[in-house]
PDB file of C-alpha atoms and ligand atoms in Angstrom:
ATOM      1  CA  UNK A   1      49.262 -30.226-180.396  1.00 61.00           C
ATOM      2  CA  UNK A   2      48.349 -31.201-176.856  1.00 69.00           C
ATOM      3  CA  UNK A   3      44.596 -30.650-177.620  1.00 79.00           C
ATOM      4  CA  UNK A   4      45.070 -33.134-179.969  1.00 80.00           C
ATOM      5  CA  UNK A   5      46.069 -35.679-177.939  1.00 75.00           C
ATOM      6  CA  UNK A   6      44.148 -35.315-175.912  1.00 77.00           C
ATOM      7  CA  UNK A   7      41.464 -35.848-178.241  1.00 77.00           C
ATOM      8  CA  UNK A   8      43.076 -39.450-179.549  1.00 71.00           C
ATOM      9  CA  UNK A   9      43.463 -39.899-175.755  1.00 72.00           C
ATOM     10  CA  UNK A  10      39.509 -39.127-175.026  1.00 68.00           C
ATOM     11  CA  UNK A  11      38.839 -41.391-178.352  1.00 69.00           C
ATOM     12  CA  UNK A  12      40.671 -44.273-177.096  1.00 68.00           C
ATOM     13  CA  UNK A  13      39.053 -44.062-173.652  1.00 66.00           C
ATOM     14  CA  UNK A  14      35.699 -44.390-175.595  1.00 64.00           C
ATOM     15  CA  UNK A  15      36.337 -47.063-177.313  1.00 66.00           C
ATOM     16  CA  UNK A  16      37.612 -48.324-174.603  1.00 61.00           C
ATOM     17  CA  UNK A  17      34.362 -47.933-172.578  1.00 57.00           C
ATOM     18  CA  UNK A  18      32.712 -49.081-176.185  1.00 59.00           C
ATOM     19  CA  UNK A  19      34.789 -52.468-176.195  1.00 58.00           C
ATOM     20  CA  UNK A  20      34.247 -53.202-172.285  1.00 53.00           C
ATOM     21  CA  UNK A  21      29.878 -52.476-172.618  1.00 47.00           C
ATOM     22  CA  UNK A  22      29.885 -54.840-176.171  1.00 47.00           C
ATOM     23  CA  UNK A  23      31.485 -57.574-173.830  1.00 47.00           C
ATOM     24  CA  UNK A  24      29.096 -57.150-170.938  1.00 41.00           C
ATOM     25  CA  UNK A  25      26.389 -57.589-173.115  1.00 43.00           C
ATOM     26  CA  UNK A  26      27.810 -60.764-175.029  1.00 45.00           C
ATOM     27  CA  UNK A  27      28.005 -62.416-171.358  1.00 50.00           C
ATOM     28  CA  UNK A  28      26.481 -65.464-172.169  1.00 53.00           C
ATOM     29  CA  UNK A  29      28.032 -66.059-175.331  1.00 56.00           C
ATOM     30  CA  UNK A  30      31.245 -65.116-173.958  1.00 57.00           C
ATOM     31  CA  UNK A  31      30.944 -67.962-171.124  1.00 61.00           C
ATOM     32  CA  UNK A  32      29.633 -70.121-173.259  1.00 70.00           C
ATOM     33  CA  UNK A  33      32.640 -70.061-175.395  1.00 91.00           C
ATOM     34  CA  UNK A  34      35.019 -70.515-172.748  1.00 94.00           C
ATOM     35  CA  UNK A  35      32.929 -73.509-171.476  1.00 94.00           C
ATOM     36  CA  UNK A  36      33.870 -74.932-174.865  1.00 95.00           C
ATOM     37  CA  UNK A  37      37.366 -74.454-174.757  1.00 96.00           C
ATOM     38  CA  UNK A  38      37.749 -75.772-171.185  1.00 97.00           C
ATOM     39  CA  UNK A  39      35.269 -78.956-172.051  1.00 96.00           C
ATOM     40  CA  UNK A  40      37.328 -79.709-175.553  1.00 96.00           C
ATOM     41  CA  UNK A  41      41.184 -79.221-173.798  1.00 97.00           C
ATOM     42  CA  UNK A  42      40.928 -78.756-170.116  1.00 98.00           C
ATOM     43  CA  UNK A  43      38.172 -81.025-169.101  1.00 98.00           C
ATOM     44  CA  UNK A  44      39.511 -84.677-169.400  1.00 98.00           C
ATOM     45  CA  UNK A  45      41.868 -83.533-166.516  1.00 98.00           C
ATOM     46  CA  UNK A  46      40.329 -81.087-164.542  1.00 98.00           C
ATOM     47  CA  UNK A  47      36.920 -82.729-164.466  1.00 98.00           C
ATOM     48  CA  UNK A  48      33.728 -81.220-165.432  1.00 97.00           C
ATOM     49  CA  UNK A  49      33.036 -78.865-162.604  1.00 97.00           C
ATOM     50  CA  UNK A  50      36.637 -78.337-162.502  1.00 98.00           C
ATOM     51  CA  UNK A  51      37.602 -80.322-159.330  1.00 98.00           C
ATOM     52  CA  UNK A  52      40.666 -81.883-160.553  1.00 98.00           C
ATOM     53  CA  UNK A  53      38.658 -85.478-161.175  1.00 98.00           C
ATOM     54  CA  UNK A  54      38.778 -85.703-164.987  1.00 98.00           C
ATOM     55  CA  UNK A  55      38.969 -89.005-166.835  1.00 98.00           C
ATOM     56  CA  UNK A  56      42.254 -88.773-167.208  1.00 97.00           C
ATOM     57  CA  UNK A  57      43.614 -87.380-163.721  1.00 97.00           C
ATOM     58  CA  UNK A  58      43.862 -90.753-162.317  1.00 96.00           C
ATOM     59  CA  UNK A  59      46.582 -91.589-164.648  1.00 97.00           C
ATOM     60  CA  UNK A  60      48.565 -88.332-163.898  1.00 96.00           C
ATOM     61  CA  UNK A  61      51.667 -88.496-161.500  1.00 96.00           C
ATOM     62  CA  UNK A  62      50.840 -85.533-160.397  1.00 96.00           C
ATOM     63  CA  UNK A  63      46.902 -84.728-159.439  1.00 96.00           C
ATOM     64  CA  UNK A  64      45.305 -81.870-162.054  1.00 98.00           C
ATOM     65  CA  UNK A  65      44.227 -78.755-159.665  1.00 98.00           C
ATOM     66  CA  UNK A  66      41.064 -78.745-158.098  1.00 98.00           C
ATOM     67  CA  UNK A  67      39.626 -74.848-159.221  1.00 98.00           C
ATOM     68  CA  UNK A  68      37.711 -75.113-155.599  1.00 98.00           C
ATOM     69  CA  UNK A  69      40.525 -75.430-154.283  1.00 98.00           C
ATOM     70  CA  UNK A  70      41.118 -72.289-151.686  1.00 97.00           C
ATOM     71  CA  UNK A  71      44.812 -71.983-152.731  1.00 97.00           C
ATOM     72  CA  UNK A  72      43.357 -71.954-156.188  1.00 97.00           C
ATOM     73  CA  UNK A  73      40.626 -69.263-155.588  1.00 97.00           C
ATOM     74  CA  UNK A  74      42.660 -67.023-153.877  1.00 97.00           C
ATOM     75  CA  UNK A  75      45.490 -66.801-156.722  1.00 97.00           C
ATOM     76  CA  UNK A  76      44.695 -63.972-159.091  1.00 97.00           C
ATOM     77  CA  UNK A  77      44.186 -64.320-162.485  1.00 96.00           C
ATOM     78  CA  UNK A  78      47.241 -63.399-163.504  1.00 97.00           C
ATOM     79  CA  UNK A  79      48.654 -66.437-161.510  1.00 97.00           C
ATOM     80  CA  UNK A  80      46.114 -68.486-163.566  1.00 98.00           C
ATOM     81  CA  UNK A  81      47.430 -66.995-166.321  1.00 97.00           C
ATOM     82  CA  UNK A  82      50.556 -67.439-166.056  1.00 97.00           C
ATOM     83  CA  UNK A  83      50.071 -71.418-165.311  1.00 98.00           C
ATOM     84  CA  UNK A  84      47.830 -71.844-168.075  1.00 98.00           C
ATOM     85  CA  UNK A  85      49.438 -70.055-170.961  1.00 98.00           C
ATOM     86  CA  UNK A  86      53.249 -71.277-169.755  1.00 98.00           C
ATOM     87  CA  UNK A  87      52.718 -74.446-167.528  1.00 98.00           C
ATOM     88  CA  UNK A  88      53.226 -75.427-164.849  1.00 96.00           C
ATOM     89  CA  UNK A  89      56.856 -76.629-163.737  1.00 95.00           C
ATOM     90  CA  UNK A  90      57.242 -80.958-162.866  1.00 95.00           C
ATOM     91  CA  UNK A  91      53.911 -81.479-163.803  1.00 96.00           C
ATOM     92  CA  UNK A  92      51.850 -82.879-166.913  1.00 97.00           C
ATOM     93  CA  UNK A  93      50.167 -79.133-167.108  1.00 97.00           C
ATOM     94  CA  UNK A  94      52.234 -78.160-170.272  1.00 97.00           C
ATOM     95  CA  UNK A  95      51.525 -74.386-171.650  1.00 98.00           C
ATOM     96  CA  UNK A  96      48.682 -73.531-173.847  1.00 97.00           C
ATOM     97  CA  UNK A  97      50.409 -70.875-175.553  1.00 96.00           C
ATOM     98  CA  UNK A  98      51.555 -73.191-178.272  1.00 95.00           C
ATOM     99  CA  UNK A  99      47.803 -74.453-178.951  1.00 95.00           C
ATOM    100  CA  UNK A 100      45.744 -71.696-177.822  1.00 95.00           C
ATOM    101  CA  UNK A 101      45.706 -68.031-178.561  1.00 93.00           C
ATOM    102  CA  UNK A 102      45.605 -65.656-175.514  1.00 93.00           C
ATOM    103  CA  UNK A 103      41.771 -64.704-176.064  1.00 93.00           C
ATOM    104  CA  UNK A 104      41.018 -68.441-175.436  1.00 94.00           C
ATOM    105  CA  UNK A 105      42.858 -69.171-172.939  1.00 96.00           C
ATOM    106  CA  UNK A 106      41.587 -66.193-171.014  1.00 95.00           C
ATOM    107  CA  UNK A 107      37.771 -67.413-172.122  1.00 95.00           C
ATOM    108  CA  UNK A 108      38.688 -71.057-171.031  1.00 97.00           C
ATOM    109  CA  UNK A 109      39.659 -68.954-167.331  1.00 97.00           C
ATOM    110  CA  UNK A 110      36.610 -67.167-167.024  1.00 95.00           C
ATOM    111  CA  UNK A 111      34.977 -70.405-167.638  1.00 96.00           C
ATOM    112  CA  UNK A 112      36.942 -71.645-165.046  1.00 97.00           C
ATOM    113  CA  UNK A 113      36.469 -68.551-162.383  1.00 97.00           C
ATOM    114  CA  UNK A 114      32.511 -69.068-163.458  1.00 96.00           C
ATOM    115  CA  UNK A 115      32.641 -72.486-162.185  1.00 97.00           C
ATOM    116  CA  UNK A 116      34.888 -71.431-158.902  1.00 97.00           C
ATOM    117  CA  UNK A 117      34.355 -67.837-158.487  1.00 96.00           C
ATOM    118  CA  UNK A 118      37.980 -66.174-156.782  1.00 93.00           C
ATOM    119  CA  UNK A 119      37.592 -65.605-153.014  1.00 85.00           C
TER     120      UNK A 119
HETATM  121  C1  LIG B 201      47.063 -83.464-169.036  1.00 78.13           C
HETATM  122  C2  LIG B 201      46.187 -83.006-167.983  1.00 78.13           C
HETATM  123  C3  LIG B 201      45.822 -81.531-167.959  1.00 78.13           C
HETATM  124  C4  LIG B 201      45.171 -80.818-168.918  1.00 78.13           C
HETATM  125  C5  LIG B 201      44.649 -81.287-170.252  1.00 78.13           C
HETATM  126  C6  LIG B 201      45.020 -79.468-168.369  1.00 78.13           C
HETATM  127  N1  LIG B 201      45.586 -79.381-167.127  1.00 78.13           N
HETATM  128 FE1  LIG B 201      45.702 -77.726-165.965  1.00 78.13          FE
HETATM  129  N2  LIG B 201      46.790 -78.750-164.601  1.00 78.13           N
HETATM  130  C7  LIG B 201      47.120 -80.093-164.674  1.00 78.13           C
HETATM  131  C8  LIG B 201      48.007 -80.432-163.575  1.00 78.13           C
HETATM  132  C9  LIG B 201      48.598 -81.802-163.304  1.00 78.13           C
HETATM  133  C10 LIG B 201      48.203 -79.240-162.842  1.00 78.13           C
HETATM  134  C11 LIG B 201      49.146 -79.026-161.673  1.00 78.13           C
HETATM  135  C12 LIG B 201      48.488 -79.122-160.355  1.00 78.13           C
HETATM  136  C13 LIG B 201      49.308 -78.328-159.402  1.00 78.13           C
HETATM  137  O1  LIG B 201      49.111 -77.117-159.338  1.00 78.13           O
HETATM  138  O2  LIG B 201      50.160 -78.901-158.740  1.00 78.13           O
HETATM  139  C14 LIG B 201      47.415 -78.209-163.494  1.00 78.13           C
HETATM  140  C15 LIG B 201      47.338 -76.899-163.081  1.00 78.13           C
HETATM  141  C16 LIG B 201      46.597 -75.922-163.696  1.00 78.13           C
HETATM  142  C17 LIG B 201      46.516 -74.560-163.254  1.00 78.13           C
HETATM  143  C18 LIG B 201      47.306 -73.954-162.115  1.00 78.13           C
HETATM  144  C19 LIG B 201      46.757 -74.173-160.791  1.00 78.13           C
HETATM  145  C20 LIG B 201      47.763 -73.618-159.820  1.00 78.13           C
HETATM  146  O3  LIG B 201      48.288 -74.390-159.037  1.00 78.13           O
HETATM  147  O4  LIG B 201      48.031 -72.429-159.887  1.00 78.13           O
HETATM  148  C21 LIG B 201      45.691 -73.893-164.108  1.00 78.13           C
HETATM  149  C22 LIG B 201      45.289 -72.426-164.059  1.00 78.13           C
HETATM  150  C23 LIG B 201      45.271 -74.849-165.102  1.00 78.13           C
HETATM  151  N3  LIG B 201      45.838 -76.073-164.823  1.00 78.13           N
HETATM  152  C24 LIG B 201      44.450 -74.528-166.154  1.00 78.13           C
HETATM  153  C25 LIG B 201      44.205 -75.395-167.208  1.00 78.13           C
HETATM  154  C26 LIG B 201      43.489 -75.008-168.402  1.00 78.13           C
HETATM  155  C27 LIG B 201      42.894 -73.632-168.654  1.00 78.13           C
HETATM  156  C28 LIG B 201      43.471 -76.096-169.208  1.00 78.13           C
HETATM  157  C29 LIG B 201      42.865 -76.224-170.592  1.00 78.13           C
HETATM  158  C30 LIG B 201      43.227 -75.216-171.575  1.00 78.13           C
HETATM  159  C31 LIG B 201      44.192 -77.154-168.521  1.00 78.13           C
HETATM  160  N4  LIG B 201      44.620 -76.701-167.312  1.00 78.13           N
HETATM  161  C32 LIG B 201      44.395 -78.436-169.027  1.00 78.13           C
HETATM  162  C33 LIG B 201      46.732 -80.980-165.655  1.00 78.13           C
HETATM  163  C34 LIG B 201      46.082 -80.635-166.837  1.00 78.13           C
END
């Protein structure tokens, strides 16, 4: 019985490793996926390069982040998470989770740590 799992456990490690290799290889198609996430919803307030300076931030009563932002860089992706998928509090940064599934809101963050890599 143990044996056995810990052959499922070995099994799931490898396709674990399997999963992690097929998405370091699919890099660019991976970035460039989030880059169209972030450009069709994230982009008319956060601004092209992602420094808060959309077309639309202007109008905002509260300024979008700037992802350059030191206080920004030095969050951790969970913290970016956690804003993007539920919002954040007082501002017009609603959550994502009602229009976006998880896997692109975590491409449209990649996108957005490729632009402003965390310090
Ligand atoms: C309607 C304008 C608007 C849109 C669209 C928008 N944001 Fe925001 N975003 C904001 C504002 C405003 C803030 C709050 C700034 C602050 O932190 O005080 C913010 C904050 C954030 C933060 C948190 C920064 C922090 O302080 O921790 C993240 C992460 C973020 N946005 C990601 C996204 C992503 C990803 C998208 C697209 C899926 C997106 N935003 C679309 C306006 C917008």
């Amino acid at each position: 019985m143990t044996g056995r799992i810990a052959a499922i456990a070995l099994l799931v490690t490898m396709i674990g490793l399997a999963a992690g290799l097929a998405a370091s290889w699919g890099e660019d198609g991976r970035i460039r996926t989030g880059r169209m996430i972030y450009e069709e919803h994230c982009f008319r307030c956060h601004g092209l390069n992602g420094e808060g300076d959309g077309p639309e931030a202007d109008s905002l009563v509260v300024r979008p982040a700037n992802f350059h932002a030191p206080r920004i860089r030095a969050k951790t992706d969970f913290e970016l998470w956690m804003a993007a998928a539920y919002g954040v509090a007082y501002t017009p940064m609603h959550g994502w989770l009602t229009r976006l599934t998880d896997e692109e809101i975590l491409e449209a963050l990649r996108y957005i740590r490729e632009l402003a890599p965390p310090e």
